[in-house]
Amino acid sequence: MSLVLSSLNVQTVLVGIVVILLVYKLCQRWKYKLPPGPFAWPVIGNYEVIRAKFLHEIFATYIKTYGPVFTVQLGPFQMVVLNDIESVTEALVKRKADFANRPYLPSLVKFSNGRKNIVFANYTPTWKLHRKIAGKAFSTELDDPEFQHLMKIDREFTEMIGKGFVEDMFPIMLKIWTTQKYRKITEIFEETTEIFRQKLKEHEKSFNRDNIRDFTDSLILARQEAEDEEDKEVISQLTDTHLVQTLSDIFGAGIDTSRITLYFGVCYMAGLPEIQAKVHEEIDRVVGKNRLPGVSDRENLSFTDATLHEVMRLGTAVPVGIPHSTLCDSKVGGYDVPEDTIVMINHWALHHDPNYWKDVDKFDPTRFLDEKNKLARKPESWLPFSAGRRVCLGESVAKPELHIMFASIMQRFKISLPEGTTPELEIAGGGTVAQPAPFKIIVEERK
Ligand code: HEM
């Protein structure tokens, strides 16, 4: 009898929760004119979105039914997805800081030590300070074996963080039982944090403000300057934890995206001998073979630059960006977006929008050139680095650096596919990051 009663009670509670959620949803719909979207189950939301290997692929199917601005539901989270340049520009640029927060997800809070980083921090004065300091200097020690190890674990981290965690939808799990994926990523996070903490300590020991060696030294200098000025507020925002998180941010946000972009570049070149021949011809003519390409060559390597732009369009490294969140009630595309709504920017959709790109799937660098064959103004719907307050902090370093790396690879090597094979540009990796699936290429040194 007591068993029946308790099971009845459980059922009553569950039904009660479902009813409350339905009423809440109806009230939301009534109060706000939300963007349309597919039917979502209470508690779970849109199961096919949760299950999707790649969000941009499932979103592409929704665009056809609901248009470029739609709503999906992931567990308890309402998520608005923006899929064309008009809505993205309206949200990120015209509406100023309305869309500049980041969602409050337990996993993001944990893997940023309480949001003390840049990438997952809210739009606050602390975030502004960190962006300013980090934006001042970028450099790394590339042949360091520890760096290679960090690259490996960073890759695992990026792949795992992918579409987030079931623990974000049901935070109660964090107290009872966590998934294997969550436990593994926690280990990786703790290992990387420790490596960066050690790096910071080593740098502090040998720090000399007259000889700023790298990015870590710049962060230490910023803290010392705040100490000199006895600026208590700034000092409190530059603790070891903050600095370690910023180091980890620059590594996490910068290295993988650049590596993936170059992977895409090599993969596309392997399957496009004619484009590659044009790139080779331009580099041989402008730079020759006796020196490496430099930053100043970029303006004369327009076809090579345009090729890289096309690589970044078709091989969008961060297809659905990093989730934003609204810091107040706002609007986009004629719809309401309530405060604290998660907002995704579908960069992949922007890069494949047939209204902006002729023959969207064709690899054609000339789309980025003007009538004089110089790099033209950026096409409107090309937005790999996003826009507005949260625009990629590394854009100004990533573009010239990727150009130098791509041009240097092309100067020295001819890349092709083994006979009888076709390029395999499947997307691999975890959900929010797309990268080429491994396949064989032939690399020949150019004489
Ligand atoms: C191909 C290279 C890169 C691509 C495609 C890329 C793309 C992006 C995108 C799409 C975002 C999200 C923007 C948003 O929230 O709307 C972002 C954020 C960010 N990126 Fe990059 N990125 C690249 C390279 C870099 C590099 C080299 C660095 C640093 C050295 C970097 C540092 C950051 C940081 C710190 C953020 C977070 C900004 C914030 O939340 O305020 N990125 N990036």
Short mmCIF file of C-alpha atoms and ligand atoms in Angstrom, two decimals:
data_model
loop_
_atom_site.label_atom_id
_atom_site.label_comp_id
_atom_site.label_asym_id
_atom_site.label_seq_id
_atom_site.Cartn_x
_atom_site.Cartn_y
_atom_site.Cartn_z
CA MET A 1 0.00 0.00 0.00
CA SER A 2 2.73 2.46 1.02
CA LEU A 3 4.61 1.49 -2.19
CA VAL A 4 1.54 2.31 -4.31
CA LEU A 5 1.13 5.60 -2.46
CA SER A 6 4.74 6.58 -2.88
CA SER A 7 4.69 5.69 -6.62
CA LEU A 8 1.47 7.73 -6.90
CA ASN A 9 3.23 10.61 -5.17
CA VAL A 10 6.16 10.40 -7.59
CA GLN A 11 3.74 10.38 -10.52
CA THR A 12 1.85 13.35 -9.09
CA VAL A 13 5.07 15.30 -8.62
CA LEU A 14 6.22 14.50 -12.19
CA VAL A 15 2.86 15.45 -13.70
CA GLY A 16 2.91 18.61 -11.57
CA ILE A 17 6.37 19.56 -12.90
CA VAL A 18 5.28 18.96 -16.50
CA VAL A 19 2.13 21.06 -16.01
CA ILE A 20 4.08 23.91 -14.38
CA LEU A 21 6.60 23.85 -17.24
CA LEU A 22 3.83 23.88 -19.85
CA VAL A 23 2.05 26.78 -18.14
CA TYR A 24 5.35 28.65 -17.84
CA LYS A 25 6.04 28.10 -21.53
CA LEU A 26 2.56 29.26 -22.49
CA CYS A 27 3.01 32.39 -20.34
CA GLN A 28 6.35 33.07 -22.03
CA ARG A 29 4.74 32.67 -25.47
CA TRP A 30 1.92 34.98 -24.41
CA LYS A 31 4.16 37.64 -22.88
CA TYR A 32 6.80 37.59 -25.60
CA LYS A 33 6.61 37.18 -29.35
CA LEU A 34 9.36 34.56 -29.51
CA PRO A 35 10.88 33.36 -32.78
CA PRO A 36 9.15 30.23 -34.14
CA GLY A 37 10.65 26.78 -33.80
CA PRO A 38 10.03 23.04 -33.75
CA PHE A 39 7.79 21.45 -31.12
CA ALA A 40 9.73 20.91 -27.88
CA TRP A 41 8.95 18.27 -25.23
CA PRO A 42 8.68 19.47 -21.66
CA VAL A 43 11.84 18.79 -19.62
CA ILE A 44 13.84 17.36 -22.57
CA GLY A 45 13.18 20.00 -25.20
CA ASN A 46 14.16 19.26 -28.82
CA TYR A 47 15.60 15.78 -28.58
CA GLU A 48 16.85 15.79 -32.18
CA VAL A 49 18.97 18.86 -31.42
CA ILE A 50 20.42 17.21 -28.33
CA ARG A 51 21.18 14.06 -30.36
CA ALA A 52 22.54 15.87 -33.45
CA LYS A 53 26.20 15.23 -34.27
CA PHE A 54 26.55 18.72 -35.66
CA LEU A 55 24.29 21.55 -34.64
CA HIS A 56 24.79 23.50 -37.87
CA GLU A 57 23.45 20.53 -39.87
CA ILE A 58 20.20 20.21 -37.93
CA PHE A 59 19.86 24.02 -37.90
CA ALA A 60 20.15 24.03 -41.71
CA THR A 61 16.98 21.91 -41.87
CA TYR A 62 15.13 24.28 -39.49
CA ILE A 63 16.04 27.35 -41.58
CA LYS A 64 13.93 25.90 -44.42
CA THR A 65 10.84 25.61 -42.18
CA TYR A 66 11.16 28.48 -39.70
CA GLY A 67 13.33 31.05 -41.48
CA PRO A 68 16.66 32.53 -40.39
CA VAL A 69 15.67 33.26 -36.76
CA PHE A 70 14.25 30.36 -34.76
CA THR A 71 13.98 29.02 -31.23
CA VAL A 72 14.97 25.57 -30.01
CA GLN A 73 14.78 24.14 -26.54
CA LEU A 74 17.63 22.20 -24.89
CA GLY A 75 16.34 20.74 -21.66
CA PRO A 76 15.32 23.78 -19.59
CA PHE A 77 17.15 26.24 -21.86
CA GLN A 78 15.47 28.29 -24.52
CA MET A 79 17.92 28.98 -27.32
CA VAL A 80 17.48 31.47 -30.15
CA VAL A 81 19.55 30.70 -33.25
CA LEU A 82 20.53 33.42 -35.72
CA ASN A 83 21.27 32.20 -39.23
CA ASP A 84 21.67 35.19 -41.51
CA ILE A 85 23.86 38.26 -41.54
CA GLU A 86 20.91 40.64 -41.05
CA SER A 87 19.84 39.12 -37.74
CA VAL A 88 23.45 38.62 -36.58
CA THR A 89 24.37 42.24 -37.30
CA GLU A 90 21.19 43.46 -35.61
CA ALA A 91 21.86 41.42 -32.46
CA LEU A 92 25.63 41.81 -32.13
CA VAL A 93 26.19 45.29 -33.51
CA LYS A 94 23.00 47.37 -33.64
CA ARG A 95 21.72 46.22 -30.26
CA LYS A 96 25.07 47.12 -28.66
CA ALA A 97 25.65 45.03 -25.51
CA ASP A 98 22.16 43.43 -25.33
CA PHE A 99 23.49 40.08 -26.58
CA ALA A 100 26.98 40.29 -25.07
CA ASN A 101 26.59 38.02 -22.03
CA ARG A 102 27.49 34.33 -21.89
CA PRO A 103 25.01 31.71 -20.63
CA TYR A 104 25.26 30.55 -17.04
CA LEU A 105 25.99 26.84 -17.53
CA PRO A 106 27.45 24.83 -14.64
CA SER A 107 30.10 23.25 -16.90
CA LEU A 108 31.28 26.63 -18.22
CA VAL A 109 31.44 27.99 -14.67
CA LYS A 110 33.51 25.01 -13.53
CA PHE A 111 35.88 25.00 -16.52
CA SER A 112 36.70 28.67 -16.07
CA ASN A 113 37.19 28.53 -12.30
CA GLY A 114 34.09 30.57 -11.62
CA ARG A 115 34.06 32.52 -14.94
CA LYS A 116 37.42 34.15 -14.19
CA ASN A 117 38.38 33.93 -17.86
CA ILE A 118 37.46 35.93 -20.97
CA VAL A 119 35.63 33.43 -23.14
CA PHE A 120 32.91 32.37 -20.66
CA ALA A 121 32.78 35.55 -18.55
CA ASN A 122 29.76 37.81 -18.56
CA TYR A 123 29.89 41.29 -20.05
CA THR A 124 31.35 42.95 -16.96
CA PRO A 125 34.13 45.45 -16.13
CA THR A 126 36.37 42.48 -15.16
CA TRP A 127 35.84 40.90 -18.60
CA LYS A 128 36.68 44.27 -20.23
CA LEU A 129 39.87 44.56 -18.21
CA HIS A 130 40.99 41.05 -19.15
CA ARG A 131 40.26 41.55 -22.84
CA LYS A 132 42.25 44.79 -22.77
CA ILE A 133 45.26 43.22 -21.08
CA ALA A 134 45.17 40.05 -23.19
CA GLY A 135 44.73 42.03 -26.40
CA LYS A 136 48.04 43.78 -25.76
CA ALA A 137 50.33 40.87 -26.48
CA PHE A 138 50.28 37.47 -28.16
CA SER A 139 53.19 35.04 -28.49
CA THR A 140 54.05 31.41 -27.68
CA GLU A 141 57.05 29.05 -27.55
CA LEU A 142 56.20 26.67 -30.34
CA ASP A 143 58.91 24.01 -30.14
CA ASP A 144 58.44 23.38 -26.42
CA PRO A 145 57.57 19.66 -25.78
CA GLU A 146 55.15 20.82 -23.07
CA PHE A 147 53.45 22.93 -25.73
CA GLN A 148 53.00 19.80 -27.88
CA HIS A 149 51.44 18.00 -24.90
CA LEU A 150 49.14 20.96 -24.25
CA MET A 151 48.09 20.90 -27.91
CA LYS A 152 47.10 17.25 -27.54
CA ILE A 153 45.03 17.69 -24.41
CA ASP A 154 43.56 20.95 -25.67
CA ARG A 155 42.32 19.06 -28.75
CA GLU A 156 40.64 16.49 -26.47
CA PHE A 157 39.14 19.32 -24.39
CA THR A 158 37.70 21.08 -27.46
CA GLU A 159 36.25 17.86 -28.83
CA MET A 160 34.65 16.96 -25.51
CA ILE A 161 33.24 20.37 -24.65
CA GLY A 162 31.48 20.21 -28.05
CA LYS A 163 27.76 20.41 -27.48
CA GLY A 164 27.98 20.78 -23.74
CA PHE A 165 26.95 18.33 -21.05
CA VAL A 166 23.80 16.67 -19.88
CA GLU A 167 24.84 18.01 -16.44
CA ASP A 168 24.14 21.55 -17.75
CA MET A 169 20.55 20.61 -18.43
CA PHE A 170 20.09 18.78 -15.14
CA PRO A 171 22.55 20.39 -12.65
CA ILE A 172 21.23 18.16 -9.86
CA MET A 173 23.37 15.41 -11.47
CA LEU A 174 26.49 17.27 -10.34
CA LYS A 175 25.53 16.44 -6.77
CA ILE A 176 24.51 12.83 -7.37
CA TRP A 177 26.39 11.31 -10.30
CA THR A 178 28.37 12.74 -13.22
CA THR A 179 28.88 11.22 -16.65
CA GLN A 180 32.21 9.71 -17.71
CA LYS A 181 32.61 12.54 -20.25
CA TYR A 182 32.23 15.14 -17.49
CA ARG A 183 34.73 13.35 -15.23
CA LYS A 184 37.27 13.07 -18.05
CA ILE A 185 37.00 16.73 -19.00
CA THR A 186 37.36 17.70 -15.33
CA GLU A 187 40.68 15.78 -15.27
CA ILE A 188 41.87 17.54 -18.44
CA PHE A 189 40.82 20.92 -17.06
CA GLU A 190 42.69 20.32 -13.81
CA GLU A 191 45.81 19.15 -15.67
CA THR A 192 45.90 22.18 -18.01
CA THR A 193 45.19 24.59 -15.15
CA GLU A 194 48.13 23.13 -13.24
CA ILE A 195 50.46 23.46 -16.26
CA PHE A 196 49.51 27.13 -16.70
CA ARG A 197 49.85 27.75 -12.96
CA GLN A 198 53.40 26.37 -13.08
CA LYS A 199 54.20 28.49 -16.16
CA LEU A 200 52.99 31.59 -14.31
CA LYS A 201 55.15 30.76 -11.28
CA GLU A 202 58.26 30.14 -13.44
CA HIS A 203 57.71 33.42 -15.26
CA GLU A 204 57.28 35.31 -12.00
CA LYS A 205 60.60 33.99 -10.69
CA SER A 206 62.59 35.26 -13.69
CA PHE A 207 60.40 38.30 -14.45
CA ASN A 208 62.14 41.50 -15.52
CA ARG A 209 59.91 44.41 -16.47
CA ASP A 210 62.57 45.75 -18.85
CA ASN A 211 62.53 42.53 -20.84
CA ILE A 212 58.95 41.40 -21.53
CA ARG A 213 59.46 38.01 -23.14
CA ASP A 214 55.97 36.89 -23.98
CA PHE A 215 52.26 36.94 -23.27
CA THR A 216 52.65 35.64 -19.69
CA ASP A 217 55.14 38.40 -18.86
CA SER A 218 52.65 40.99 -20.19
CA LEU A 219 50.00 39.71 -17.79
CA ILE A 220 52.43 39.86 -14.86
CA LEU A 221 53.40 43.40 -15.86
CA ALA A 222 49.74 44.48 -15.95
CA ARG A 223 49.35 43.20 -12.38
CA GLN A 224 52.53 44.90 -11.18
CA GLU A 225 51.41 48.20 -12.72
CA ALA A 226 48.10 47.95 -10.89
CA GLU A 227 50.05 47.26 -7.68
CA ASP A 228 52.28 50.30 -8.31
CA GLU A 229 49.17 52.44 -8.67
CA GLU A 230 47.64 50.76 -5.61
CA ASP A 231 44.49 50.19 -7.65
CA LYS A 232 42.81 47.72 -5.30
CA GLU A 233 39.86 47.03 -7.57
CA VAL A 234 42.05 46.10 -10.54
CA ILE A 235 44.41 44.07 -8.33
CA SER A 236 41.46 42.04 -7.05
CA GLN A 237 40.58 41.19 -10.68
CA LEU A 238 44.10 40.03 -11.48
CA THR A 239 44.55 37.13 -9.07
CA ASP A 240 46.62 34.09 -10.06
CA THR A 241 43.38 32.30 -10.94
CA HIS A 242 42.38 35.11 -13.33
CA LEU A 243 45.79 35.14 -15.01
CA VAL A 244 45.88 31.35 -15.33
CA GLN A 245 42.41 31.41 -16.88
CA THR A 246 43.43 34.10 -19.37
CA LEU A 247 46.48 32.04 -20.39
CA SER A 248 44.30 29.01 -20.83
CA ASP A 249 41.78 31.08 -22.86
CA ILE A 250 44.32 32.33 -25.34
CA PHE A 251 45.59 28.81 -25.75
CA GLY A 252 42.16 27.20 -25.99
CA ALA A 253 40.52 29.80 -28.20
CA GLY A 254 43.53 30.52 -30.39
CA ILE A 255 45.44 27.33 -31.04
CA ASP A 256 42.71 24.93 -32.03
CA THR A 257 40.86 27.32 -34.31
CA SER A 258 44.10 28.18 -36.14
CA ARG A 259 45.19 24.53 -36.38
CA ILE A 260 41.80 23.48 -37.76
CA THR A 261 41.81 26.32 -40.31
CA LEU A 262 45.23 25.21 -41.57
CA TYR A 263 44.04 21.57 -41.70
CA PHE A 264 41.14 22.69 -43.86
CA GLY A 265 43.57 24.66 -46.03
CA VAL A 266 45.81 21.65 -46.62
CA CYS A 267 42.83 19.38 -47.28
CA TYR A 268 41.26 21.73 -49.81
CA MET A 269 44.58 22.28 -51.59
CA ALA A 270 45.13 18.51 -51.88
CA GLY A 271 41.91 18.19 -53.87
CA LEU A 272 42.24 21.40 -55.90
CA PRO A 273 45.45 21.20 -57.99
CA GLU A 274 44.49 24.12 -60.23
CA ILE A 275 43.91 26.53 -57.35
CA GLN A 276 47.08 25.27 -55.70
CA ALA A 277 49.08 25.91 -58.89
CA LYS A 278 47.87 29.54 -58.88
CA VAL A 279 48.87 29.94 -55.24
CA HIS A 280 52.32 28.47 -56.01
CA GLU A 281 52.75 30.78 -58.99
CA GLU A 282 51.87 33.87 -56.93
CA ILE A 283 54.20 32.96 -54.06
CA ASP A 284 57.09 32.15 -56.44
CA ARG A 285 56.59 35.47 -58.22
CA VAL A 286 56.20 37.68 -55.12
CA VAL A 287 58.42 35.97 -52.55
CA GLY A 288 60.63 33.61 -54.56
CA LYS A 289 62.26 30.56 -53.01
CA ASN A 290 65.17 32.02 -51.10
CA ARG A 291 63.32 33.55 -48.18
CA LEU A 292 60.18 32.87 -46.20
CA PRO A 293 57.00 34.92 -46.74
CA GLY A 294 56.64 37.80 -44.25
CA VAL A 295 53.83 40.02 -43.00
CA SER A 296 54.63 42.72 -45.56
CA ASP A 297 54.17 40.24 -48.45
CA ARG A 298 50.51 39.78 -47.60
CA GLU A 299 49.25 42.72 -49.63
CA ASN A 300 50.97 41.32 -52.73
CA LEU A 301 49.77 37.77 -52.14
CA SER A 302 46.13 38.56 -52.79
CA PHE A 303 45.20 35.27 -54.46
CA THR A 304 46.80 33.32 -51.59
CA ASP A 305 44.92 35.49 -49.08
CA ALA A 306 41.66 35.06 -51.01
CA THR A 307 42.24 31.28 -51.01
CA LEU A 308 42.61 31.34 -47.23
CA HIS A 309 39.41 33.40 -46.94
CA GLU A 310 37.59 30.80 -49.03
CA VAL A 311 39.06 28.03 -46.84
CA MET A 312 37.62 29.82 -43.81
CA ARG A 313 34.25 30.20 -45.49
CA LEU A 314 33.78 26.59 -46.58
CA GLY A 315 35.68 25.08 -43.68
CA THR A 316 34.17 27.21 -40.93
CA ALA A 317 36.22 26.15 -37.88
CA VAL A 318 33.65 27.31 -35.30
CA PRO A 319 30.34 26.62 -37.11
CA VAL A 320 27.98 27.76 -34.36
CA GLY A 321 30.35 30.06 -32.47
CA ILE A 322 30.44 30.39 -28.70
CA PRO A 323 26.96 30.79 -27.14
CA HIS A 324 25.87 34.31 -26.24
CA SER A 325 23.20 35.28 -23.74
CA THR A 326 20.97 38.35 -23.50
CA LEU A 327 21.65 40.68 -20.59
CA CYS A 328 18.21 42.33 -20.90
CA ASP A 329 14.96 41.85 -22.80
CA SER A 330 15.74 42.63 -26.43
CA LYS A 331 14.59 42.04 -29.99
CA VAL A 332 15.89 40.53 -33.20
CA GLY A 333 14.31 40.08 -36.64
CA GLY A 334 11.00 41.47 -35.33
CA TYR A 335 10.83 38.91 -32.49
CA ASP A 336 11.31 39.29 -28.74
CA VAL A 337 14.30 37.74 -27.02
CA PRO A 338 13.82 37.72 -23.23
CA GLU A 339 16.66 38.40 -20.78
CA ASP A 340 18.96 35.40 -20.13
CA THR A 341 18.09 33.63 -23.37
CA ILE A 342 20.92 31.64 -24.95
CA VAL A 343 21.68 32.94 -28.44
CA MET A 344 23.71 30.99 -31.00
CA ILE A 345 25.34 32.54 -34.06
CA ASN A 346 25.33 30.07 -36.94
CA HIS A 347 28.48 31.16 -38.79
CA TRP A 348 28.22 28.09 -41.03
CA ALA A 349 24.78 29.21 -42.26
CA LEU A 350 26.12 32.71 -42.98
CA HIS A 351 28.92 31.14 -45.03
CA HIS A 352 26.48 28.97 -46.98
CA ASP A 353 23.67 31.49 -47.47
CA PRO A 354 22.62 31.22 -51.16
CA ASN A 355 21.37 34.83 -51.01
CA TYR A 356 24.97 35.96 -50.59
CA TRP A 357 27.12 33.29 -52.25
CA LYS A 358 26.79 32.16 -55.86
CA ASP A 359 27.38 28.37 -56.17
CA VAL A 360 27.75 28.15 -52.40
CA ASP A 361 29.58 24.82 -52.38
CA LYS A 362 32.12 25.75 -55.05
CA PHE A 363 35.63 26.59 -53.83
CA ASP A 364 36.23 29.92 -55.55
CA PRO A 365 38.81 32.36 -54.14
CA THR A 366 37.94 34.99 -56.75
CA ARG A 367 34.81 35.90 -54.72
CA PHE A 368 37.20 37.75 -52.40
CA LEU A 369 39.03 39.67 -55.16
CA ASP A 370 38.21 42.99 -56.80
CA GLU A 371 38.50 43.85 -60.49
CA LYS A 372 42.24 44.57 -60.01
CA ASN A 373 42.71 41.11 -58.46
CA LYS A 374 43.41 42.66 -55.07
CA LEU A 375 41.66 41.52 -51.91
CA ALA A 376 38.24 43.22 -52.02
CA ARG A 377 36.24 44.50 -49.03
CA LYS A 378 35.10 41.63 -46.83
CA PRO A 379 31.88 40.13 -48.25
CA GLU A 380 29.02 40.92 -45.89
CA SER A 381 28.18 37.33 -45.03
CA TRP A 382 31.79 36.26 -44.25
CA LEU A 383 32.03 36.28 -40.47
CA PRO A 384 34.33 33.55 -39.09
CA PHE A 385 35.47 35.77 -36.20
CA SER A 386 31.97 37.01 -35.30
CA ALA A 387 31.22 40.72 -34.60
CA GLY A 388 30.29 43.25 -31.92
CA ARG A 389 31.39 43.35 -28.29
CA ARG A 390 32.35 39.66 -28.23
CA VAL A 391 34.17 39.64 -31.55
CA CYS A 392 37.11 37.20 -31.52
CA LEU A 393 39.90 38.79 -29.52
CA GLY A 394 42.54 37.12 -31.70
CA GLU A 395 41.22 38.21 -35.12
CA SER A 396 43.94 40.79 -35.73
CA VAL A 397 46.73 38.31 -34.94
CA ALA A 398 45.08 35.22 -36.41
CA LYS A 399 44.62 36.66 -39.91
CA PRO A 400 48.27 37.66 -40.61
CA GLU A 401 49.66 34.63 -38.76
CA LEU A 402 47.48 32.17 -40.64
CA HIS A 403 48.46 33.89 -43.85
CA ILE A 404 52.18 33.54 -43.13
CA MET A 405 51.79 29.89 -42.09
CA PHE A 406 49.63 28.99 -45.10
CA ALA A 407 51.92 30.85 -47.54
CA SER A 408 55.02 29.20 -45.99
CA ILE A 409 53.51 25.70 -46.36
CA MET A 410 52.51 26.42 -49.94
CA GLN A 411 55.91 27.91 -50.79
CA ARG A 412 57.70 24.71 -49.82
CA PHE A 413 55.26 21.90 -50.57
CA LYS A 414 53.00 20.50 -53.23
CA ILE A 415 50.09 18.62 -51.71
CA SER A 416 48.11 15.99 -53.56
CA LEU A 417 45.91 12.97 -53.01
CA PRO A 418 46.96 9.34 -53.50
CA GLU A 419 45.84 8.14 -56.94
CA GLY A 420 42.24 7.06 -57.16
CA THR A 421 41.15 8.80 -53.95
CA THR A 422 38.90 11.81 -53.59
CA PRO A 423 39.10 14.43 -50.86
CA GLU A 424 37.33 13.37 -47.71
CA LEU A 425 36.07 16.52 -46.14
CA GLU A 426 33.81 14.92 -43.62
CA ILE A 427 33.46 16.88 -40.49
CA ALA A 428 34.84 15.34 -37.33
CA GLY A 429 35.39 16.55 -33.78
CA GLY A 430 32.90 17.47 -31.18
CA GLY A 431 29.75 19.32 -32.13
CA THR A 432 30.61 22.99 -31.98
CA VAL A 433 34.02 22.60 -33.59
CA ALA A 434 34.28 21.13 -37.07
CA GLN A 435 37.47 19.76 -38.53
CA PRO A 436 38.40 17.58 -41.51
CA ALA A 437 38.30 13.86 -40.85
CA PRO A 438 41.76 12.28 -41.23
CA PHE A 439 42.65 11.17 -44.75
CA LYS A 440 45.83 10.45 -46.66
CA ILE A 441 47.68 13.13 -48.61
CA ILE A 442 50.99 13.16 -50.48
CA VAL A 443 53.32 16.01 -49.54
CA GLU A 444 56.19 16.69 -51.97
CA GLU A 445 58.91 19.23 -51.37
CA ARG A 446 58.95 21.85 -54.15
CA LYS A 447 62.34 22.29 -55.81
C1 HEM B 1 41.05 30.89 -37.38
C2 HEM B 1 41.20 31.42 -36.21
C3 HEM B 1 40.08 31.84 -35.29
C4 HEM B 1 38.72 31.78 -35.47
C5 HEM B 1 37.94 31.27 -36.67
C6 HEM B 1 38.12 32.31 -34.26
C7 HEM B 1 36.75 32.44 -34.05
C8 HEM B 1 36.19 32.91 -32.89
C9 HEM B 1 34.77 33.01 -32.66
C10 HEM B 1 33.68 32.64 -33.66
C11 HEM B 1 34.60 33.49 -31.40
C12 HEM B 1 33.26 33.73 -30.70
C13 HEM B 1 32.85 35.17 -30.85
C14 HEM B 1 31.47 35.41 -30.27
O1 HEM B 1 31.22 35.03 -29.14
O2 HEM B 1 30.59 35.96 -30.98
C15 HEM B 1 35.91 33.71 -30.83
C16 HEM B 1 36.13 34.21 -29.57
C17 HEM B 1 37.40 34.37 -29.02
N1 HEM B 1 38.58 34.16 -29.65
FE1 HEM B 1 38.86 33.51 -31.55
N2 HEM B 1 39.11 32.66 -33.39
C18 HEM B 1 40.32 32.38 -33.98
C19 HEM B 1 41.57 32.62 -33.45
C20 HEM B 1 41.82 33.15 -32.22
C21 HEM B 1 43.13 33.45 -31.69
C22 HEM B 1 44.44 33.23 -32.45
C23 HEM B 1 42.97 33.92 -30.43
C24 HEM B 1 43.98 34.38 -29.41
C25 HEM B 1 45.26 34.42 -29.58
C26 HEM B 1 41.53 33.94 -30.15
C27 HEM B 1 40.96 34.34 -28.98
C28 HEM B 1 39.59 34.43 -28.76
C29 HEM B 1 39.01 34.84 -27.48
C30 HEM B 1 39.77 35.19 -26.21
C31 HEM B 1 37.63 34.81 -27.66
C32 HEM B 1 36.56 35.13 -26.62
C33 HEM B 1 36.15 36.59 -26.76
C34 HEM B 1 35.13 36.98 -25.69
O3 HEM B 1 34.37 36.15 -25.23
O4 HEM B 1 35.12 38.17 -25.33
N3 HEM B 1 40.87 33.46 -31.27
N4 HEM B 1 36.86 33.36 -31.76
#
